[in-house]
Coordinates of C-alpha atoms and ligand atoms in Angstrom, one line a residue:
X219 CA -14.4 128.5 99.9
X220 CA -14.2 126.4 103.2
X221 CA -12.7 128.5 106.3
X222 CA -12.2 124.8 108.0
X223 CA -8.8 124.4 109.0
X224 CA -6.1 123.3 106.5
X225 CA -4.2 120.6 108.3
X226 CA -1.1 118.4 106.2
X227 CA -0.1 115.5 107.3
X228 CA 3.2 113.2 106.5
X229 CA 5.4 110.6 108.4
X230 CA 8.7 108.4 108.2
X231 CA 7.4 105.6 108.2
X232 CA 5.5 105.4 104.7
X233 CA 1.8 106.2 103.5
X234 CA 1.0 102.7 104.6
X235 CA 2.1 103.0 108.6
X236 CA -0.4 102.4 110.2
X237 CA 0.5 104.8 112.5
X238 CA -0.6 108.0 109.7
X239 CA -3.9 106.6 109.5
X240 CA -4.2 106.8 113.0
X241 CA -3.8 109.9 113.0
X242 CA -5.5 111.2 109.7
X243 CA -9.0 109.7 111.5
X244 CA -7.8 111.6 115.0
X245 CA -7.5 114.2 113.6
X246 CA -10.6 114.7 110.4
X247 CA -12.9 116.1 113.2
X248 CA -10.3 119.2 112.7
X249 CA -10.4 120.4 109.1
X250 CA -9.9 120.1 106.1
X251 CA -7.0 116.9 106.4
X252 CA -4.3 116.3 103.8
X253 CA -2.2 113.4 103.8
X254 CA 1.5 113.9 101.9
X255 CA 4.1 110.7 103.2
X256 CA 6.9 108.7 102.1
X257 CA 5.7 105.9 99.5
X258 CA 8.1 104.1 101.7
X259 CA 9.7 103.7 105.0
X260 CA 12.1 107.2 105.8
X261 CA 13.2 106.1 109.2
X262 CA 16.6 108.3 110.1
X263 CA 16.1 110.1 107.0
X264 CA 16.2 113.0 109.2
X265 CA 16.4 116.2 107.6
X266 CA 17.4 115.0 104.3
X267 CA 15.3 116.4 100.4
X268 CA 16.5 114.6 97.4
X269 CA 17.6 116.7 94.8
X270 CA 19.5 114.4 92.6
X271 CA 16.8 112.0 91.1
X272 CA 13.1 113.1 90.0
X273 CA 10.0 112.6 92.8
X274 CA 7.8 110.5 92.4
X275 CA 3.7 110.7 93.1
X276 CA 1.0 108.9 93.9
X277 CA -2.3 109.4 95.0
X278 CA -3.7 107.0 96.6
X279 CA -7.8 108.5 97.4
X280 CA -9.1 111.9 98.4
X281 CA -6.4 113.6 99.7
X282 CA -3.9 111.2 100.3
X283 CA -0.9 111.7 99.0
X284 CA 2.6 109.4 98.9
X285 CA 6.2 110.5 97.3
X286 CA 8.4 108.4 96.8
X287 CA 11.4 110.8 98.9
X288 CA 11.9 111.9 102.5
X289 CA 9.2 113.4 105.0
X290 CA 10.7 116.8 104.3
X291 CA 10.1 116.3 100.4
X292 CA 6.8 115.2 101.1
X293 CA 6.2 118.8 103.3
X294 CA 7.9 121.2 100.7
X295 CA 5.9 119.4 97.4
X296 CA 2.7 119.8 99.8
X297 CA 3.4 123.5 100.5
X298 CA 4.5 124.6 97.2
X299 CA 3.2 122.4 94.1
X300 CA -0.3 123.5 93.8
X301 CA -2.5 120.1 93.4
X302 CA -1.7 119.1 97.0
X303 CA -3.0 121.9 99.4
X304 CA -6.4 124.2 98.9
X305 CA -4.2 126.8 100.8
X306 CA -1.1 127.3 103.1
X307 CA -1.7 125.1 105.9
X308 CA -3.1 126.5 109.4
X309 CA -1.2 123.0 111.1
X310 CA 1.3 120.4 109.9
X311 CA 1.8 117.5 111.8
X312 CA 3.9 114.5 111.4
X313 CA 3.6 110.9 112.7
X314 CA 2.3 109.1 114.7
X315 CA 5.9 107.4 114.2
X316 CA 6.1 103.6 115.3
X317 CA 8.7 104.3 118.2
X318 CA 9.7 106.9 120.3
X319 CA 11.5 109.9 119.2
X320 CA 13.9 110.7 123.0
X321 CA 17.1 112.6 123.5
X322 CA 19.4 113.6 120.4
X323 CA 17.0 111.4 118.4
X324 CA 14.9 114.3 117.3
X325 CA 18.4 115.3 115.2
X326 CA 18.0 111.3 113.3
X327 CA 14.2 111.7 113.6
X328 CA 12.6 111.9 109.9
X329 CA 9.2 112.0 111.8
X330 CA 10.7 115.2 113.9
X331 CA 11.9 116.4 110.1
X332 CA 8.7 116.4 108.3
X333 CA 7.6 118.6 111.2
X334 CA 10.5 121.4 111.6
X335 CA 10.1 121.4 107.8
X336 CA 6.5 123.3 108.0
X337 CA 7.8 125.1 110.7
X338 CA 11.2 126.2 109.0
X339 CA 8.6 127.8 106.9
X340 CA 6.6 129.9 109.3
X341 CA 3.9 127.1 110.3
X342 CA 3.3 125.9 113.2
X343 CA 4.5 122.1 113.8
X344 CA 3.4 118.9 115.8
X345 CA 5.6 115.5 115.4
X346 CA 3.9 112.3 117.3
X347 CA 5.8 109.5 117.9
X348 CA 4.5 106.2 119.4
X349 CA 6.6 103.2 121.2
X350 CA 3.6 101.1 122.4
X351 CA 0.4 100.0 120.9
X352 CA -1.1 102.2 117.6
X353 CA -4.6 100.8 118.4
X354 CA -4.7 102.4 121.9
X355 CA -8.4 103.5 122.8
X356 CA -6.6 106.7 124.6
X357 CA -3.8 108.2 121.9
X358 CA -6.2 110.0 118.9
X359 CA -8.1 111.7 121.9
X360 CA -4.9 113.2 122.9
X361 CA -3.0 113.8 119.2
X362 CA -7.0 114.8 118.6
X363 CA -6.9 117.3 121.8
X364 CA -3.9 118.7 121.2
X365 CA -3.8 120.2 117.3
X366 CA -7.3 121.5 118.0
X367 CA -5.2 123.8 120.8
X368 CA -2.5 124.5 118.8
X369 CA -4.7 125.5 116.1
X370 CA -6.9 128.2 118.5
X371 CA -3.5 129.5 120.6
X372 CA -2.3 132.3 120.3
X373 CA 1.0 131.8 119.0
X374 CA 4.4 134.3 119.2
X375 CA 4.4 136.1 115.7
X376 CA 7.9 135.0 113.3
X377 CA 8.8 132.2 116.2
X378 CA 6.9 128.8 114.0
X379 CA 6.1 126.4 117.4
X380 CA 7.6 123.0 116.7
X381 CA 6.9 120.1 119.4
X382 CA 7.6 116.8 119.5
X383 CA 5.5 115.0 121.5
X384 CA 6.3 111.7 122.8
X385 CA 4.0 109.6 124.3
X386 CA 4.5 106.4 127.2
X387 CA 3.6 102.9 126.1
X388 CA 0.3 102.4 128.4
X389 CA -2.5 104.8 129.1
X390 CA -1.0 108.2 130.1
X391 CA -1.1 109.3 133.8
X392 CA -0.7 112.6 132.9
X393 CA 1.3 115.7 130.1
X394 CA 4.6 116.8 131.4
X395 CA 6.3 119.6 129.2
X396 CA 9.7 118.3 129.2
X397 CA 13.1 118.9 127.3
X398 CA 15.6 116.9 124.9
X399 CA 16.9 114.7 126.9
X400 CA 20.2 112.5 127.0
X401 CA 20.2 109.4 124.0
X402 CA 23.3 107.2 124.3
X403 CA 23.7 104.7 121.6
X404 CA 25.4 101.2 121.9
X405 CA 28.4 102.4 119.5
X406 CA 28.0 99.1 117.8
X407 CA 29.7 98.1 114.0
X408 CA 28.7 94.5 112.8
X409 CA 31.1 93.6 109.8
X410 CA 29.8 90.7 108.2
X411 CA 30.3 88.6 104.3
X412 CA 27.6 88.7 101.6
X413 CA 27.2 85.9 99.4
X414 CA 29.7 87.4 96.5
X415 CA 32.7 87.5 99.6
X416 CA 32.4 91.2 100.2
X417 CA 32.6 92.6 103.3
X418 CA 29.6 95.0 105.2
X419 CA 28.7 96.3 107.8
X420 CA 25.9 97.5 109.9
X421 CA 26.1 99.8 112.3
X422 CA 24.1 101.2 115.6
X423 CA 23.1 99.7 119.1
X424 CA 20.6 99.5 120.9
X425 CA 20.1 102.3 123.6
X426 CA 21.9 102.4 126.5
X427 CA 21.9 105.5 128.5
X428 CA 19.7 108.6 128.4
X429 CA 21.7 109.9 131.3
X430 CA 19.8 112.1 134.0
X431 CA 18.3 115.0 132.7
X432 CA 15.9 116.7 135.5
X433 CA 12.3 117.3 133.3
X434 CA 14.3 115.3 130.5
X435 CA 11.2 114.2 127.5
X436 CA 12.5 110.5 128.4
X437 CA 12.6 110.4 132.0
X438 CA 8.2 111.6 131.7
X439 CA 7.8 108.6 129.2
X440 CA 9.5 106.3 131.4
X441 CA 7.1 107.6 134.4
X442 CA 4.0 106.9 132.0
X443 CA 3.7 110.5 131.2
X444 CA 2.9 112.1 127.6
X445 CA 6.0 114.5 126.9
X446 CA 5.9 117.6 125.3
X447 CA 8.4 119.4 124.1
X448 CA 9.1 122.6 122.8
X449 CA 12.0 122.5 119.9
X450 CA 13.8 125.3 118.8
X451 CA 14.7 126.3 115.1
X452 CA 17.9 128.9 116.1
X453 CA 21.0 126.3 116.1
X454 CA 23.4 129.6 117.1
X455 CA 25.1 128.5 120.3
X456 CA 24.9 131.3 122.1
X457 CA 27.2 129.8 124.5
X458 CA 30.2 129.7 122.6
X459 CA 30.5 133.0 121.2
X460 CA 33.3 133.8 122.9
X461 CA 35.2 130.6 121.7
X462 CA 34.4 131.5 118.5
X463 CA 35.4 134.6 118.4
X464 CA 38.9 133.4 119.6
X465 CA 39.2 130.2 117.2
X466 CA 38.1 133.6 114.4
X467 CA 41.2 135.3 115.2
X468 CA 42.2 138.8 116.5
X469 CA 40.7 140.6 112.9
X470 CA 37.0 138.8 113.6
X471 CA 34.4 140.8 114.1
X472 CA 32.4 139.9 117.1
X473 CA 28.8 138.6 116.7
X474 CA 25.8 141.6 117.4
X475 CA 23.6 138.8 119.8
Ligands
MN805 MN1 9.4 105.6 112.0

């Protein structure tokens, strides 16, 4: 058996999205590339998994599959159903998302969740998002080089790396390591009436404000840089341990951190 790296690819825009084929073409020179992506678009499905219905599988070509579930479903199935991968992958890559995933979008994004599902299972993971033209000639080179550097890098034991990468719409002026900024959407609800006379709603508006977070992902992309944000998997908040102890009450045992 070959010792070439094994790379698992997914996305949240669906198997037919341009972004995943750009990603696959960029990464094919690095090893054995297997795509397991959602059959249909799953943007903003966050880290949901499907447990209330069966998941259907379509094989589109050798090493190209789709699952009618979420990005997290795709990664889960690819990792634990042996037909998809020759072995445990060396790197899991999600994207390239059609549109950016900056600020609090990292919580809603299916693209980031696809990568996070792998990181939660102790694998190195990359999420790529791009607000501009997916045919841009520089895009594949950045994706290839970053994936290659992560593959060969020394990685901290027991701390799987999850990197969220966003590209600016034009050819980058450079690359910055950033942190997650703020991302404020218009808080919008649009009530409408369907042809049967029943009311329905659209929620979610445009981005109206990113706030001023020094070193943020959004600032880097706005200034024409590629943004690379390392995302933590540890959700416990050290800033609130005292408050949690207060709320827990006088008999609560404190956390030994
Ligand atoms: Mn998407």
